[in-house]
Short mmCIF file of C-alpha atoms in Angstrom, two decimals:
data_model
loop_
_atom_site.label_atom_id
_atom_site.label_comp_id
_atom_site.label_asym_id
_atom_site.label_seq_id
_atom_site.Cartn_x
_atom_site.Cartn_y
_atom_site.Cartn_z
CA UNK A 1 81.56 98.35 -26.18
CA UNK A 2 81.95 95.16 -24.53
CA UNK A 3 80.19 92.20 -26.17
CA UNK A 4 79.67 87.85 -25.29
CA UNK A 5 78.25 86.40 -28.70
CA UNK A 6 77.63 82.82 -28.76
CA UNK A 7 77.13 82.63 -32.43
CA UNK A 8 74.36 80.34 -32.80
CA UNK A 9 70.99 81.33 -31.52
CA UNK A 10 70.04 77.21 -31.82
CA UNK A 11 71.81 74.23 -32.83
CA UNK A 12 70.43 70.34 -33.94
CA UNK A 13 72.09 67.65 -33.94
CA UNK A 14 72.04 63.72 -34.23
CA UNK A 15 72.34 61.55 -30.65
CA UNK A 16 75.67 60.45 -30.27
CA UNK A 17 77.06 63.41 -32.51
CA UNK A 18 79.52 66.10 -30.74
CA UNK A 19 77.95 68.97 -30.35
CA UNK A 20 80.21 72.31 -30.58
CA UNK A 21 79.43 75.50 -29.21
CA UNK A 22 80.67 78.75 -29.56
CA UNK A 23 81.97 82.01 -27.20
CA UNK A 24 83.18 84.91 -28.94
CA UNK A 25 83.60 88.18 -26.94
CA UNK A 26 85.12 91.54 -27.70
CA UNK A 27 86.47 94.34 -25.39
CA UNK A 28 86.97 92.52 -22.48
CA UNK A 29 90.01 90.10 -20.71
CA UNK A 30 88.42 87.94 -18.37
CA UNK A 31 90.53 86.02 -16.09
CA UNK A 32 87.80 83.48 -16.21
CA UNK A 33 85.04 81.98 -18.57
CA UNK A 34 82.43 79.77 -17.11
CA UNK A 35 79.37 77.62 -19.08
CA UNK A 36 76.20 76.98 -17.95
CA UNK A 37 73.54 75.31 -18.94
CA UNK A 38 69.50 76.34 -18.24
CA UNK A 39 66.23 74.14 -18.90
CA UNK A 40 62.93 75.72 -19.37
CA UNK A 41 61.70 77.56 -16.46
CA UNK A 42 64.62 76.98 -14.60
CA UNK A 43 67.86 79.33 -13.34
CA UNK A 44 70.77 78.38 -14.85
CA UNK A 45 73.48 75.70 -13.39
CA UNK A 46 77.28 76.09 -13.54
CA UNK A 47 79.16 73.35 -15.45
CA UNK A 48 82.43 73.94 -16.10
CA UNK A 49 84.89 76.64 -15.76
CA UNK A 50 88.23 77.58 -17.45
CA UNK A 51 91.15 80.11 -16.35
CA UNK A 52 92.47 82.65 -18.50
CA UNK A 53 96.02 80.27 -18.34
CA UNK A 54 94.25 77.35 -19.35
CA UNK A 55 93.75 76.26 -23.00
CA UNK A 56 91.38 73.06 -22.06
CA UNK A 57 89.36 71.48 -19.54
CA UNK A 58 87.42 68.68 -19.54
CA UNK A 59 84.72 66.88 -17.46
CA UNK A 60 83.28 63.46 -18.45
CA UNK A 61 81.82 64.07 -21.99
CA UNK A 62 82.30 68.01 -22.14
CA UNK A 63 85.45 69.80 -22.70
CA UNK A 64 85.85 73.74 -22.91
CA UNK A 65 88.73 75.62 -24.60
CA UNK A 66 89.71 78.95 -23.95
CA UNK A 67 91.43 81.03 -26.88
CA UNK A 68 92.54 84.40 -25.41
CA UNK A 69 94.16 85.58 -28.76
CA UNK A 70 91.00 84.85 -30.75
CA UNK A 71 89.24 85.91 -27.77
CA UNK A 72 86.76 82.56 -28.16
CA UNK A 73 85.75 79.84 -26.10
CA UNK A 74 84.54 76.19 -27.27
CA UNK A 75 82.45 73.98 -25.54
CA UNK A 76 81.95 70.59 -27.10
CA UNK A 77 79.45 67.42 -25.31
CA UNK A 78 80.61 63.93 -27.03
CA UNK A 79 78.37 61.37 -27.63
CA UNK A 80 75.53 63.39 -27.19
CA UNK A 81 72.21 62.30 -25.51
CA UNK A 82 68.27 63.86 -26.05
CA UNK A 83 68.99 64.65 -22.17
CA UNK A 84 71.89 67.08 -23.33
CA UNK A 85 69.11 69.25 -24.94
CA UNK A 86 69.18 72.62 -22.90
CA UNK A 87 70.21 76.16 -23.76
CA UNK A 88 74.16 76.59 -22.91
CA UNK A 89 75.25 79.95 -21.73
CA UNK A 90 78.90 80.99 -21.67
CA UNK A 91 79.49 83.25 -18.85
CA UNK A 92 82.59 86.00 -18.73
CA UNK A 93 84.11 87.04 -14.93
CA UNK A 94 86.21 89.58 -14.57
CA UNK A 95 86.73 91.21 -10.91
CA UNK A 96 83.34 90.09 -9.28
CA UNK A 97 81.79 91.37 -12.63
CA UNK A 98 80.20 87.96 -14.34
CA UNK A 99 78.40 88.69 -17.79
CA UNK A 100 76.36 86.13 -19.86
CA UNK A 101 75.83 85.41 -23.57
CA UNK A 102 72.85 84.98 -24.87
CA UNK A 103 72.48 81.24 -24.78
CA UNK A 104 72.32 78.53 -27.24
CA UNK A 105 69.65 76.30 -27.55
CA UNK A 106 70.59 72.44 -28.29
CA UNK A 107 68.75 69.96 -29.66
CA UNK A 108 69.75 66.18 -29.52
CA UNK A 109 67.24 64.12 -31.68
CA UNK A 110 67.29 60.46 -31.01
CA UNK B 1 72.34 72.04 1.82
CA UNK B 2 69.57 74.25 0.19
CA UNK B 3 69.66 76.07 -3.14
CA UNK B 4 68.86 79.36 -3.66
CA UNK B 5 65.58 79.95 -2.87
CA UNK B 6 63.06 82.80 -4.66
CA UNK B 7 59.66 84.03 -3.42
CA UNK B 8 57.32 84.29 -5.52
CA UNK B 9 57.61 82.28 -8.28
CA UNK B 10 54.87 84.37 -10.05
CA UNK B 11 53.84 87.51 -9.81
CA UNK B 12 51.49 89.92 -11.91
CA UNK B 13 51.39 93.84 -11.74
CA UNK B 14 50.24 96.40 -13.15
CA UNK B 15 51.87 99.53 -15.24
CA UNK B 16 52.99 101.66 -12.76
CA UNK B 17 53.15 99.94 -9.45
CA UNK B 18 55.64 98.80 -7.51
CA UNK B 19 57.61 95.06 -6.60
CA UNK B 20 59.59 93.23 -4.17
CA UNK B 21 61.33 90.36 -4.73
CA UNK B 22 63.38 88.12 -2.69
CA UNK B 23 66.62 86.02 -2.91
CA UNK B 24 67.83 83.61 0.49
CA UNK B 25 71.12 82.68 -0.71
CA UNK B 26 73.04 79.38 -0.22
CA UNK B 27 73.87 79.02 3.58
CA UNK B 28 77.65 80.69 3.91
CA UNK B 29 77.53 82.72 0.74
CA UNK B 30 77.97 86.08 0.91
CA UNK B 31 77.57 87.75 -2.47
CA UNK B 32 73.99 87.73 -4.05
CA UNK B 33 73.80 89.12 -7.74
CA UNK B 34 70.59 89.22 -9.39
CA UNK B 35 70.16 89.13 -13.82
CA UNK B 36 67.34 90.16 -15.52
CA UNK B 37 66.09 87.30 -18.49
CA UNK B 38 64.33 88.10 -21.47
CA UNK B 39 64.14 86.32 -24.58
CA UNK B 40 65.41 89.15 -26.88
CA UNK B 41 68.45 90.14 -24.73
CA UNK B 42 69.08 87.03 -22.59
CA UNK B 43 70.12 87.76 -18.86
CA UNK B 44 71.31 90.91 -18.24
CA UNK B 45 73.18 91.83 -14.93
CA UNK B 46 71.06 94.21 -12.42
CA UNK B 47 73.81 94.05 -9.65
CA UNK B 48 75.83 92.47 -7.10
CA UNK B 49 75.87 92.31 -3.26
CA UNK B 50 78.91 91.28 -1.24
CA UNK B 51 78.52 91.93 2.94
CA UNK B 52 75.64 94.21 2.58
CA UNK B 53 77.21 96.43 0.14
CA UNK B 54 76.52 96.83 -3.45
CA UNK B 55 79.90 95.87 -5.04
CA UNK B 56 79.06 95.85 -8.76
CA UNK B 57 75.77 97.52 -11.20
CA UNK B 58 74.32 96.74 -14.64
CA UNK B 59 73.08 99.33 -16.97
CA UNK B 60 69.70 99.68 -15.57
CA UNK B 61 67.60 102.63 -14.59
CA UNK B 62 67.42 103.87 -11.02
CA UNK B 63 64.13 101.91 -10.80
CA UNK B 64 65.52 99.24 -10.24
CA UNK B 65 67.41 99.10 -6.88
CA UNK B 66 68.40 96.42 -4.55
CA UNK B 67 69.63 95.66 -1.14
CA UNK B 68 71.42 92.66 0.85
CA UNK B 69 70.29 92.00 5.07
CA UNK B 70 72.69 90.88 7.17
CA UNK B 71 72.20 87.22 6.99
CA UNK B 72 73.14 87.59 3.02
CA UNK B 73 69.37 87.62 2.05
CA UNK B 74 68.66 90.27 -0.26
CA UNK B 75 65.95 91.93 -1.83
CA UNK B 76 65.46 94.30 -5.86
CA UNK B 77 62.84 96.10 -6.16
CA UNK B 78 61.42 97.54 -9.01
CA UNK B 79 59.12 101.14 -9.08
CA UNK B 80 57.01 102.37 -11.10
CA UNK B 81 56.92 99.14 -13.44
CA UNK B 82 56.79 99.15 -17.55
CA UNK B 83 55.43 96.95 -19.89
CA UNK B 84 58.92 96.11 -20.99
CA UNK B 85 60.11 94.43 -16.82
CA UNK B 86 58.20 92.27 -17.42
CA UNK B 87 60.78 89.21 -17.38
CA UNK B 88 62.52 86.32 -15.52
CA UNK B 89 64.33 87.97 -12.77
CA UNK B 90 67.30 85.61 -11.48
CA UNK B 91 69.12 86.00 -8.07
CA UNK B 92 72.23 83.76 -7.95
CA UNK B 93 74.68 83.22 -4.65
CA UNK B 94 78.23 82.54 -4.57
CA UNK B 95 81.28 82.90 -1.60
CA UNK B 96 81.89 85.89 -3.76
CA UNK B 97 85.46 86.40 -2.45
CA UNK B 98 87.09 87.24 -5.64
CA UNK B 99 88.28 84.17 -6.90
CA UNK B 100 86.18 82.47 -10.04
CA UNK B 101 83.00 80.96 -7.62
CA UNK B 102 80.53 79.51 -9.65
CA UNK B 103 77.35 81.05 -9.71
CA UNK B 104 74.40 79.11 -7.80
CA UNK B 105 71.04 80.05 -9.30
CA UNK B 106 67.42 80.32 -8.15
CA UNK B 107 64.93 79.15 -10.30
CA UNK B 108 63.54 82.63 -10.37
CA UNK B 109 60.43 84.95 -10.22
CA UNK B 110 58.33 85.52 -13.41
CA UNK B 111 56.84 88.63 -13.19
CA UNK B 112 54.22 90.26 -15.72
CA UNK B 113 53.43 93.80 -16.33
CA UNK B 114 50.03 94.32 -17.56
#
């Protein structure tokens, strides 16, 4: 069956560590891999997004690769800030199909 | 331009009733999908509107049943509710024209089975 594991369930670190996050997923090729992030009470809210071509992409402090033969995806944050605290979701599309992981929640402590 | 809006925010039932809940997409988008969030199994995807049509479904029972208006707006419904809906429900909008649109999310309805 097809599965989106994002190995750890929660994740503390130091301010101004890099923070790395992981995407594994079996039984699926998606063309694309998206990451979101989601505060309490709140929907989630795209943040980056990475083509099945593509082996990195970055956008001010976060960068996402994309590892089709280990079928993983990292997603790092640099210099992390207590603001950067927030559950991360990776998110797999395939053909108007987009399916989540179950989120990791980061902690930044000051 | 404004997000994705959800009405209501809240809502409690009780075991075996009914609810309607309600997604105005982003102005221009045309494919709504809506996720079910729970803590133990994280959002989980209901299904997916494009043009009034249901284009994609999640693994859910026939409860649970949707539809999109022609202005994009769309609507999921739930009957006869369990203990166990009880969860964030999610609608998100994108252009939805099959290349990788990001999703845009509302903040959601909380709804509680009692």
């Amino acid at each position: 069956s097809q599965k989106i594991e994002q190995n750890s369930e929660a994740l503390n670190i130091q301010e101004g560590k890099t923070a790395t996050l992981t995407c594994n997923y079996t039984n699926y090729s998606p063309a694309y891999l998206q990451w979101y992030r989601q505060d309490p009470g709140r929907g989630p809210v795209f943040l980056l997004l990475i083509r099945e071509n593509e082996k990195e992409k970055r956008k001010e402090r976060l960068k996402v690769t994309f590892d089709t033969t280990l079928k993983q995806s990292l997603f790092h944050i640099t210099a992390s800030q207590p603001a950067d605290s927030a559950t991360y979701l990776c998110a797999l599309l395939n053909n108007n199909d987009m399916r989540f992981g179950a989120g990791t929640r980061l902690t930044v402590k000051p | 331009k404004a997000g994705v809006t959800q009405t209501p925010r809240y809502l409690i039932k009780t075991r075996g009733q009914q609810v309607t809940l309600s997604c105005s997409p982003i102005s221009g988008h045309r494919s709504v999908s809506w996720y079910q969030q729970t803590p133990g199994q994280g959002l989980q995807f209901l299904f997916e509107y494009f043009s009034e049509t249901q284009r994609n479904k999640g693994n859910f029972p026939g409860r649970f049943s949707g539809r999109q208006f022609s202005n994009s707006r769309s609507e999921m419904n739930v009957s006869t509710l369990e203990l166990g809906d009880s969860a964030l429900y999610l609608c998100a909008s994108s252009a939805g024209t099959g290349g990788p649109s990001p999703l845009h999310f509302g903040n959601g309805t909380r709804l509680t089975v009692t």
